Coordinates of C-alpha atoms and ligand atoms in Angstrom, one line a residue:
X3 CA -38.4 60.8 95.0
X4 CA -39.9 57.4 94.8
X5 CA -38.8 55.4 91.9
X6 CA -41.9 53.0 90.4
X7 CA -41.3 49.4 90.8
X8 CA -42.8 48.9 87.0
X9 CA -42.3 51.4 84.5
X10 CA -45.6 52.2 82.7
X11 CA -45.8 50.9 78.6
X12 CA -45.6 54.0 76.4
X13 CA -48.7 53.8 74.3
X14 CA -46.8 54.8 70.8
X15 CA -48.0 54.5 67.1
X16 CA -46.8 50.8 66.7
X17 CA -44.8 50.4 63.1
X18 CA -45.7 46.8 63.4
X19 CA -48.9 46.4 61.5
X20 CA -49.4 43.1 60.1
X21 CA -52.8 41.4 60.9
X22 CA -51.4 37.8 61.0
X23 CA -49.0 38.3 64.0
X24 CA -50.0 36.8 67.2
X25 CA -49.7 34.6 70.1
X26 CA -51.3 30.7 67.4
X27 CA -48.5 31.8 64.4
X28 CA -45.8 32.3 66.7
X29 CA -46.8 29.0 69.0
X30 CA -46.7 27.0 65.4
X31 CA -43.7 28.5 64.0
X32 CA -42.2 27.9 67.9
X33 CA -43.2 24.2 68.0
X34 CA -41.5 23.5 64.4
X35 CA -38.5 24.8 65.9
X36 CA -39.1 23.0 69.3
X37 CA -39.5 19.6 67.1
X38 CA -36.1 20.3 64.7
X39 CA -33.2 22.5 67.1
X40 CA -32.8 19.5 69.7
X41 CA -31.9 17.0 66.9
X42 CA -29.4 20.1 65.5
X43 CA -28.2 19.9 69.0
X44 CA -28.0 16.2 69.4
X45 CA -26.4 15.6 65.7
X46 CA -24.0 19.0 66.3
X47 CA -23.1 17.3 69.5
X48 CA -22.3 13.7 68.3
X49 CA -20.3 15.6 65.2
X50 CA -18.0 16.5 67.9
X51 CA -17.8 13.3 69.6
X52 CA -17.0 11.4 66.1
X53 CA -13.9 13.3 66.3
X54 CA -12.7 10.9 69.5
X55 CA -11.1 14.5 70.8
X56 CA -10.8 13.3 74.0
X57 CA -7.8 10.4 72.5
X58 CA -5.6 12.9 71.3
X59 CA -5.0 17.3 71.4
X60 CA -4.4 16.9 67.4
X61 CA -8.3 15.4 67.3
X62 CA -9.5 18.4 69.8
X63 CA -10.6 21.3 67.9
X64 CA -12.1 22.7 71.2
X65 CA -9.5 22.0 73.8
X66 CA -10.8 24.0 76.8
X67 CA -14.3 22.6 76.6
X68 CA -13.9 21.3 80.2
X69 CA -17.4 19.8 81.8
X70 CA -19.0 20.5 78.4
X71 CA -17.3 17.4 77.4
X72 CA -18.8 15.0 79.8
X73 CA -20.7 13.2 77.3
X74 CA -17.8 12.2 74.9
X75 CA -17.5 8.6 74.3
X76 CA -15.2 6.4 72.2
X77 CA -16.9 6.5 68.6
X78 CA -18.1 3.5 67.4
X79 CA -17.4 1.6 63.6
X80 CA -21.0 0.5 63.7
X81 CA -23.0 0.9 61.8
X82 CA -20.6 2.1 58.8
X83 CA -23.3 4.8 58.0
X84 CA -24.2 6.5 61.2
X85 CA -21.8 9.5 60.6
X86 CA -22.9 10.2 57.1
X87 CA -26.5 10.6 58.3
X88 CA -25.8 12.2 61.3
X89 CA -24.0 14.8 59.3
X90 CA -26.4 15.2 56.5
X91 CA -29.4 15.2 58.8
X92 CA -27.1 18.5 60.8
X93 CA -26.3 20.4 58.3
X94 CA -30.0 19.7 55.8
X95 CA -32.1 20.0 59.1
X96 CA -30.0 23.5 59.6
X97 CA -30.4 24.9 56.4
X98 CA -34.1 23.9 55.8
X99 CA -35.0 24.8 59.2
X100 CA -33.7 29.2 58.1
X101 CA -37.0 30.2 57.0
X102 CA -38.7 28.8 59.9
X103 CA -36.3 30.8 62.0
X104 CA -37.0 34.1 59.9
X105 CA -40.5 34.2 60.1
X106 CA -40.2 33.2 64.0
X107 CA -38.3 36.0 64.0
X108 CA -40.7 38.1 62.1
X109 CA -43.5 37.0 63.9
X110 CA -41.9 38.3 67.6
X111 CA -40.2 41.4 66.5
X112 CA -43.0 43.5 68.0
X113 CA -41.6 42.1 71.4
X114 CA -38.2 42.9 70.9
X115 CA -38.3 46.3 70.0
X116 CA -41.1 47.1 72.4
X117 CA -40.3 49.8 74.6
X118 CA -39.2 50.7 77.0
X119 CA -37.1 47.7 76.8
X120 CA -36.9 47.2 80.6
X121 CA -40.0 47.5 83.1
X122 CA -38.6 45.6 85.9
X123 CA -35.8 43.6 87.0
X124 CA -37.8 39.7 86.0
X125 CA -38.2 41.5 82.8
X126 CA -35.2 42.5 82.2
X127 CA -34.3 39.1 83.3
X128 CA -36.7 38.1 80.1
X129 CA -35.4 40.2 77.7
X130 CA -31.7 38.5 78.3
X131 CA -32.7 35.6 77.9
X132 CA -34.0 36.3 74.6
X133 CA -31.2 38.2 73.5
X134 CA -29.2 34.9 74.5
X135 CA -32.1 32.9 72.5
X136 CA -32.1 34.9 69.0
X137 CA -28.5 36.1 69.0
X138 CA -27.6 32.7 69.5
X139 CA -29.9 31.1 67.3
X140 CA -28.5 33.6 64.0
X141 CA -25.1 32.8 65.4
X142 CA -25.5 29.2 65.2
X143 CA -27.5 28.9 62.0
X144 CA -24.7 31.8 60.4
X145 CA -21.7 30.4 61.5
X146 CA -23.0 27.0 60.6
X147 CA -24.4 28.4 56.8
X148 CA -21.1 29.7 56.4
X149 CA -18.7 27.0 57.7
X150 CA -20.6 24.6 54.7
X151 CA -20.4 27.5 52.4
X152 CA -16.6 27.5 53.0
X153 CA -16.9 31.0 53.4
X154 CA -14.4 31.1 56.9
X155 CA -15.1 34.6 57.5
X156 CA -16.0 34.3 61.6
X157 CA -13.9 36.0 64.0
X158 CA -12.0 32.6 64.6
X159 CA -12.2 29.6 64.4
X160 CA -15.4 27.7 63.7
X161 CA -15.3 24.9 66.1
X162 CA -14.9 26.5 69.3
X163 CA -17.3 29.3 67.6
X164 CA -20.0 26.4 66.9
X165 CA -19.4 24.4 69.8
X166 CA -19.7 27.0 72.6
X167 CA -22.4 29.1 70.5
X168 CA -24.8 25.8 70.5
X169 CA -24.7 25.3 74.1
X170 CA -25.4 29.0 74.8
X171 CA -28.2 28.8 71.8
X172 CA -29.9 25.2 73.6
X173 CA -29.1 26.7 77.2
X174 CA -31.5 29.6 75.8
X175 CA -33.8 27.5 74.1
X176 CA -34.3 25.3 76.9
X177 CA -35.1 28.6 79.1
X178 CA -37.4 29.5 76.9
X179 CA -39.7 26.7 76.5
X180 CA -39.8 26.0 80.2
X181 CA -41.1 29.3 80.3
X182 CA -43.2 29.8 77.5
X183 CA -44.0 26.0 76.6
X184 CA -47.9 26.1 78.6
X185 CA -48.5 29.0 77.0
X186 CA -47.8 28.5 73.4
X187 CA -49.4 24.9 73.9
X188 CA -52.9 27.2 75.1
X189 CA -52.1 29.6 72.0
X190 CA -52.0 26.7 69.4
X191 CA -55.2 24.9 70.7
X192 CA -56.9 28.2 70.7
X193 CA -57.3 28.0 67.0
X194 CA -58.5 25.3 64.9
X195 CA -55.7 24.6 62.6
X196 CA -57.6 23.2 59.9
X197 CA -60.2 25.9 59.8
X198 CA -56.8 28.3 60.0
X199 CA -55.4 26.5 56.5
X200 CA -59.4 27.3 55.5
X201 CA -59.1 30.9 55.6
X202 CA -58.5 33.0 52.9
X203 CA -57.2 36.6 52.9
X204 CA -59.7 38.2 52.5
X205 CA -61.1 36.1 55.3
X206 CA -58.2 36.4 57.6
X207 CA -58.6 38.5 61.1
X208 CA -56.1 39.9 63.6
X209 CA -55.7 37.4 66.4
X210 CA -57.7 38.6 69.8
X211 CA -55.0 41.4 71.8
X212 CA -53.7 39.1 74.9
X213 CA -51.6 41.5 75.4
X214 CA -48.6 40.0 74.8
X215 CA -47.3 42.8 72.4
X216 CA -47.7 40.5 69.3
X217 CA -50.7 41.4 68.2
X218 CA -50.9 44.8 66.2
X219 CA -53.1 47.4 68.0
X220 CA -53.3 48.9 64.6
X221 CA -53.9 46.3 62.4
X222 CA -53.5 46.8 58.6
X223 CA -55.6 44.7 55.8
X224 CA -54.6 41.5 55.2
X225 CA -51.7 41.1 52.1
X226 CA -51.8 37.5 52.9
X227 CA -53.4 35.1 54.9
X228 CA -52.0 32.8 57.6
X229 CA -52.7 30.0 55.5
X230 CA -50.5 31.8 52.9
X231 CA -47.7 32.5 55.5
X232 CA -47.2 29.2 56.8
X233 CA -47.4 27.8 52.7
X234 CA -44.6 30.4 52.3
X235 CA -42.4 29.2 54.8
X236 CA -43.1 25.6 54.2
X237 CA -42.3 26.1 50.3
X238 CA -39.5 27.6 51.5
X239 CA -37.9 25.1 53.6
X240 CA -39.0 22.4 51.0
X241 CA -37.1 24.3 48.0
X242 CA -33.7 24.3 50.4
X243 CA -34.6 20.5 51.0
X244 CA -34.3 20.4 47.8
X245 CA -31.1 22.2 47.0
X246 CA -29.1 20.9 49.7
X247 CA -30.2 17.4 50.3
X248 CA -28.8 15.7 47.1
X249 CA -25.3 16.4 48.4
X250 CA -26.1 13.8 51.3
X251 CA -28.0 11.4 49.5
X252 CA -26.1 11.2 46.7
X253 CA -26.6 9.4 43.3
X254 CA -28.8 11.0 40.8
X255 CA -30.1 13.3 43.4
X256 CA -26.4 14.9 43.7
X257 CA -27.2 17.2 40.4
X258 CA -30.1 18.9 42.3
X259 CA -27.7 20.1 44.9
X260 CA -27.5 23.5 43.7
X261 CA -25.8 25.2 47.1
X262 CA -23.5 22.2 47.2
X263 CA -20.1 24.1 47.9
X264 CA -18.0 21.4 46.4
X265 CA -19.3 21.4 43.0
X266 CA -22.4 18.7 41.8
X267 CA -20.0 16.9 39.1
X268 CA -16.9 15.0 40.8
X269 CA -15.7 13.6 37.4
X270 CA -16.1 10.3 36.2
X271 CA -14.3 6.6 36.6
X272 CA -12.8 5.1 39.8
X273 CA -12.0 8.2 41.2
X274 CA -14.7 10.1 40.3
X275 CA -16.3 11.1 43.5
X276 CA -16.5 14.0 45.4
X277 CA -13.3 15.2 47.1
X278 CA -13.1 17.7 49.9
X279 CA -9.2 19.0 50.0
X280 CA -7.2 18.4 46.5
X281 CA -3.4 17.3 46.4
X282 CA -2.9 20.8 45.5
X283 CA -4.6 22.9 48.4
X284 CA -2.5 20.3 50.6
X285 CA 0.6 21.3 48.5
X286 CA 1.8 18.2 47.6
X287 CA 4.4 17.8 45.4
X288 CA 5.3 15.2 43.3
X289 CA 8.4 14.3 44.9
X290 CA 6.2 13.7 48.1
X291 CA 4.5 10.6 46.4
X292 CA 6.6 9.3 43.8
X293 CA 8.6 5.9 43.9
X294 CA 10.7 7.3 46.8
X295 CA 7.4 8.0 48.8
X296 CA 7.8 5.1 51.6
X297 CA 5.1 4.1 54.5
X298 CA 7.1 3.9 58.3
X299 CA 5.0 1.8 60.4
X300 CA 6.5 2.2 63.8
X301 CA 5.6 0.4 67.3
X302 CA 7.0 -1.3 70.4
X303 CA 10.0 0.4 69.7
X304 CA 10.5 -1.0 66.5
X305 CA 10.2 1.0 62.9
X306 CA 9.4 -0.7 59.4
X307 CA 9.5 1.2 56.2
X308 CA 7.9 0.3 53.4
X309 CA 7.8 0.8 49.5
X310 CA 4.6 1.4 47.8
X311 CA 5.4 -2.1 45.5
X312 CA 5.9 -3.7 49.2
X313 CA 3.0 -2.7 49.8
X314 CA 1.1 -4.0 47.5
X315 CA 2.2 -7.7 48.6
X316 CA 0.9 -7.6 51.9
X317 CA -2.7 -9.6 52.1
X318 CA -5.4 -7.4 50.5
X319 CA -8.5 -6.6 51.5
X320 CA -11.7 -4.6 50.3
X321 CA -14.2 -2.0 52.4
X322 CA -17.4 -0.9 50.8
X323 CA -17.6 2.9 52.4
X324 CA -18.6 5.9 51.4
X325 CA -16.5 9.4 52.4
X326 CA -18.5 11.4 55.3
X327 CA -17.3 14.7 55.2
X328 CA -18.2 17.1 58.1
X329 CA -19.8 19.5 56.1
X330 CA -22.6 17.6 55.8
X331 CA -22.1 15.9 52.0
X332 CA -20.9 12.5 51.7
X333 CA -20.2 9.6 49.0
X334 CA -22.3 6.8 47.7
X335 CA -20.4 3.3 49.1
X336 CA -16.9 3.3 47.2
X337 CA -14.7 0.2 47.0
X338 CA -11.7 0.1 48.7
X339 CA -9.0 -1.8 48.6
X340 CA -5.4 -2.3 50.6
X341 CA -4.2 -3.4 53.7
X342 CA -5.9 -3.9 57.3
X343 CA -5.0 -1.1 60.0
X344 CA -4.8 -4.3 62.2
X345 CA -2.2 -6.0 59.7
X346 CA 0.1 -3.1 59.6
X347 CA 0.4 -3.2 63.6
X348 CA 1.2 -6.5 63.6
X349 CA 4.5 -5.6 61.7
X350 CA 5.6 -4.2 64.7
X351 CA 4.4 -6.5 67.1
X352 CA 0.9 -6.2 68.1
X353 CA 0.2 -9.9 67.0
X354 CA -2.9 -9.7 68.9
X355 CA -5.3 -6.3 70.1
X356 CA -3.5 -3.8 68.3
X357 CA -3.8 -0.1 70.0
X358 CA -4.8 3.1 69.1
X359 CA -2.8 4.3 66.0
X360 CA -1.4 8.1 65.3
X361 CA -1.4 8.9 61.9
X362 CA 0.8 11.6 60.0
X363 CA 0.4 12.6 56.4
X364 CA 3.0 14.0 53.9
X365 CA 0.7 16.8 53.3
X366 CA 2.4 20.3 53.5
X367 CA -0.9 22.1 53.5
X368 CA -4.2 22.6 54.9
X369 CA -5.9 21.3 58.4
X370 CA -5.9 17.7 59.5
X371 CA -2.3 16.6 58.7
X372 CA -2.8 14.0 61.7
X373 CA -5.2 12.2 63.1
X374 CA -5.3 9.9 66.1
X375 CA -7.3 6.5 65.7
X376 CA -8.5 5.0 68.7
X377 CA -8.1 0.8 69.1
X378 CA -11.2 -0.2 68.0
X379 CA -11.2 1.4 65.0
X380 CA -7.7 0.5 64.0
X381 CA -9.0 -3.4 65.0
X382 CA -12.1 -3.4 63.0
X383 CA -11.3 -5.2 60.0
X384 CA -13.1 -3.2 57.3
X385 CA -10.1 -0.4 58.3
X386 CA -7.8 -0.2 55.8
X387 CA -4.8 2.0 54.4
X388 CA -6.2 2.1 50.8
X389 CA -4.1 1.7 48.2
X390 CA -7.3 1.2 45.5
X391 CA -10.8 2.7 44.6
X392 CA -13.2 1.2 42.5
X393 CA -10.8 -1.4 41.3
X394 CA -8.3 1.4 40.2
X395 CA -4.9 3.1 41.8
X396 CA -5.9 6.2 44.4
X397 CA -5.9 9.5 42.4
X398 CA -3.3 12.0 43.8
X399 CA -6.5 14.2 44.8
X400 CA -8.0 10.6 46.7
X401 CA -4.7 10.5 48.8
X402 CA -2.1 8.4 46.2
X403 CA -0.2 6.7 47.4
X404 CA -2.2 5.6 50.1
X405 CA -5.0 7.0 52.5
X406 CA -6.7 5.8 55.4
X407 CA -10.9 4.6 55.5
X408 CA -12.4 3.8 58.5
X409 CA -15.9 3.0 58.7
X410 CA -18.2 5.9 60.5
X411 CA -15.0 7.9 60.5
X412 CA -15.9 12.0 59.5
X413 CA -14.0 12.7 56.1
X414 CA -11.4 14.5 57.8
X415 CA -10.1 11.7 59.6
X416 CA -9.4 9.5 57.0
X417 CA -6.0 11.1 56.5
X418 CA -5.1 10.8 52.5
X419 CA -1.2 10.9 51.1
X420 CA -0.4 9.1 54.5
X421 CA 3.6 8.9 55.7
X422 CA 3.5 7.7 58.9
X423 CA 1.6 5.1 61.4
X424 CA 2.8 5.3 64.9
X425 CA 1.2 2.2 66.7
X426 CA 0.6 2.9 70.8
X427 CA 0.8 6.4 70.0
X428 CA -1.7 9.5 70.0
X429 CA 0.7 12.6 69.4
X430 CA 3.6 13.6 67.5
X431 CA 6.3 11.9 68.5
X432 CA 4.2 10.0 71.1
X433 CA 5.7 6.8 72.8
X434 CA 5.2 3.9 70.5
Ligands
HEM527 C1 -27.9 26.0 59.3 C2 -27.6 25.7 60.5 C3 -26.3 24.9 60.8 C4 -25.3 24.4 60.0 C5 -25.2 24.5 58.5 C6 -24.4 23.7 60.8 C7 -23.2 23.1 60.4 C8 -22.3 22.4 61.2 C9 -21.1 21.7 60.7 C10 -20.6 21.7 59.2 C11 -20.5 21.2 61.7 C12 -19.3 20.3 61.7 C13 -18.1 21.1 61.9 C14 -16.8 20.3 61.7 O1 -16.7 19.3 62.4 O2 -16.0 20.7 60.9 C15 -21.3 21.5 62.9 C16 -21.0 21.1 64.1 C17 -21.8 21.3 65.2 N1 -23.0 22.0 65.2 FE1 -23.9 22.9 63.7 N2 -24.8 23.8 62.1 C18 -26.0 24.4 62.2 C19 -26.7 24.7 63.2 C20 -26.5 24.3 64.5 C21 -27.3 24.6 65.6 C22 -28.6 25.4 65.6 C23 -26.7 24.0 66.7 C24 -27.2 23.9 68.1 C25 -28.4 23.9 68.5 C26 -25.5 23.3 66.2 C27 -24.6 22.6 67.0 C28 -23.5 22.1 66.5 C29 -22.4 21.4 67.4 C30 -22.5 21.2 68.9 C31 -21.4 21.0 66.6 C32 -20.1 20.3 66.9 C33 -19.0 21.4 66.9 C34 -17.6 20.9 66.9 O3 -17.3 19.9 66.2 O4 -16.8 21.5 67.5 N3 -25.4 23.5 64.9 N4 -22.4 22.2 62.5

């Protein structure tokens, strides 16, 4: 018996009734999302690279990334601000960019469950490609929502997660719109956008049946108009703007940050800025940073230790920086004071070009216990091991007795309650 090539559509009552579905809201919805998921991309993938995983394992959250790490480049100190915007603009850009994706979503579920779900072997083809494009697209945008949320509920961890979910996600995206990009270019001028935001509800008629299974062939009375639809989303993605952003920006702003994770009041005086791991979650005790706490700067073979008072008499300097943390929220500019990354090497030798630095705190808890700093970071002179804030001693929560800032460094790799430098180094124990 001869199998047909294309299976024929089975003409059943659709359950998708809405009048405003089509080929012009999908195309809009399609090209907000064209216009905002390549910057998520770009920004996701220069997060990664601000990491400098490729200096040292300890750096590398995603160790078997293999080819997908042929971009990675040693991360700059300039400018001082390109992390924290990078960041904000990732994690804002993700969240106000949800109800874009839902009503996307919305507006194509007609397609997805259309049956049967397989007429031929391009289709089929189609329909994985879109499982690709909208599973990973509510992966991404999930695992991303919850990583900020601090709700570390993924099967995993979130980096390689993330990382390996973007690519997927913008391998599908791209797909897509090399597919579907003449088509939903057609579909948007097809309609006068203008005359669209014109049209009331009552007003407001089903899109002509092109037959691309969007349109309802049933078409229920208007609830809404398009006008209405696209104002809902918008006022959507403005009200997240508007709870999320403040946490970035900073300053007054930072009270509005409602879905801020890390609370919208860090305190008050010197230290009274947001902090992302306390001296508690890192289990420090008090006998890890009182007057016995010493600093071993080690390099060239030779090891100095040094007292916290000792410290203190080496040449001081100051750093107007603000904390970047990966999750997207960062610090106004804080001052900082103590003594230059570059300074500390030359204790132990490196008079001149001092080299990439590995960097071990006393911390007994949590992630990031060590960090590896690549040369030019350790040799730009606005790098310090910060002994001061704001003209006031480090708060045990801020990294007392002494923490590392780094300008355009993420958060997490400006250790805090620091032990040990290792100078030539970039692992435990490394040569140095
Ligand atoms: C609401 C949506 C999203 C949020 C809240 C979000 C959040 C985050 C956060 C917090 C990080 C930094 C992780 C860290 O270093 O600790 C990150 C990294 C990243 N994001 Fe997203 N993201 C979102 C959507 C996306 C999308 C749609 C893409 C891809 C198109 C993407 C691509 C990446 C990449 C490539 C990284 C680097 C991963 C790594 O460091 O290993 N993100 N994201």
């Amino acid at each position: 018996m001869k199998i047909p090539a294309r299976l024929p559509s089975v003409p059943l009552r659709s359950p998708w009734r809405s009048p405003l579905r089509g080929p012009w809201l999908t195309s809009v919805l399609g090209l907000v999302l064209l216009c905002g998921i390549p910057v998520l991309f770009l920004t996701g993938l220069l997060s990664y690279a601000a990491y400098n995983p490729n200096l040292s394992p300890v750096n590398d959250q995603t160790p078997d990334k293999g080819l997908l790490g042929f971009y990675l480049f040693s991360w700059p100190t300039h400018p001082y601000w390109l992390y924290r915007v990078n960041q904000g603009v990732h994690v804002t850009l993700g969240i106000v960019l949800v109800p874009v994706l839902l009503a996307k979503l919305w507006s194509v579920v007609p397609k997805l469950f259309a049956l049967p779900p397989v007429r031929s072997p391009g289709h089929a083809l189609e329909r994985l490609s879109l499982l690709l494009l909208v599973g990973g697209g509510i992966f991404e945008f999930l695992t991303g929502i919850l990583n900020v949320q601090l709700d570390y509920i993924f099967p995993g961890s979130f980096y390689p997660l993330h990382f390996y979910g973007a690519w997927v996600f913008f391998g599908a995206v791209t797909a897509h719109v090399a597919i579907r990009l003449p088509r939903t270019l057609r579909a948007v001028r097809g309609r006068d956008l203008w005359a669209e935001l014109r049209t009331s509800r009552t007003r407001t008629r089903p899109e002509p049946d092109d037959r691309s299974g969007l349109v309802s062939s049933r078409p229920a009375e208007p609830t809404m108009s398009r006008r209405g639809a696209l104002g809902m989303v918008g006022l959507g993605s403005v009200a997240l703007f508007g709870v999320t952003a403040g946490q970035s920006i900073g300053g007054p702003l930072r009270e509005t940050a409602l879905l801020a994770p890390h609370g919208r009041q860090p305190g008050s005086g010197p230290n009274g800025f947001p902090v992302n791991k306390t001296a508690a979650y890192a289990r420090i005790r008090a006998t890890d940073v009182d007057d016995s706490w010493r600093l071993v700067v080690r390099g060239r073979g030779e090891e100095v230790s040094l007292s916290l008072p000792q410290l203190r008499q080496l040449p001081q300097h100051r750093s107007a920086l603000p904390i970047a943390c990966v999750e997207g929220w960062s610090t106004e500019n804080q001052q900082w004071e103590g003594v230059r990354l570059a300074d500390l090497a030359k204790l132990v030798g490196y008079a001149a070009d001092p080299p990439d630095v590995f960097v071990e705190s006393v911390q007994r808890g949590g992630a990031f216990r060590a960090a590896a700093m690549r040369d030019n970071q350790v040799r730009d002179g606005r790098s310090l091991l910060a002994l001061r804030v704001n003209g006031a001693v480090l708060s045990h929560d801020h990294g007392y007795p002494a923490r590392i800032i780094v300008p355009n460094a993420p958060g997490v790799m400006n250790t805090k309650w620091v032990g040990r430098l290792s100078f030539g180094a970039t692992v435990p124990g490394g040569q140095s």
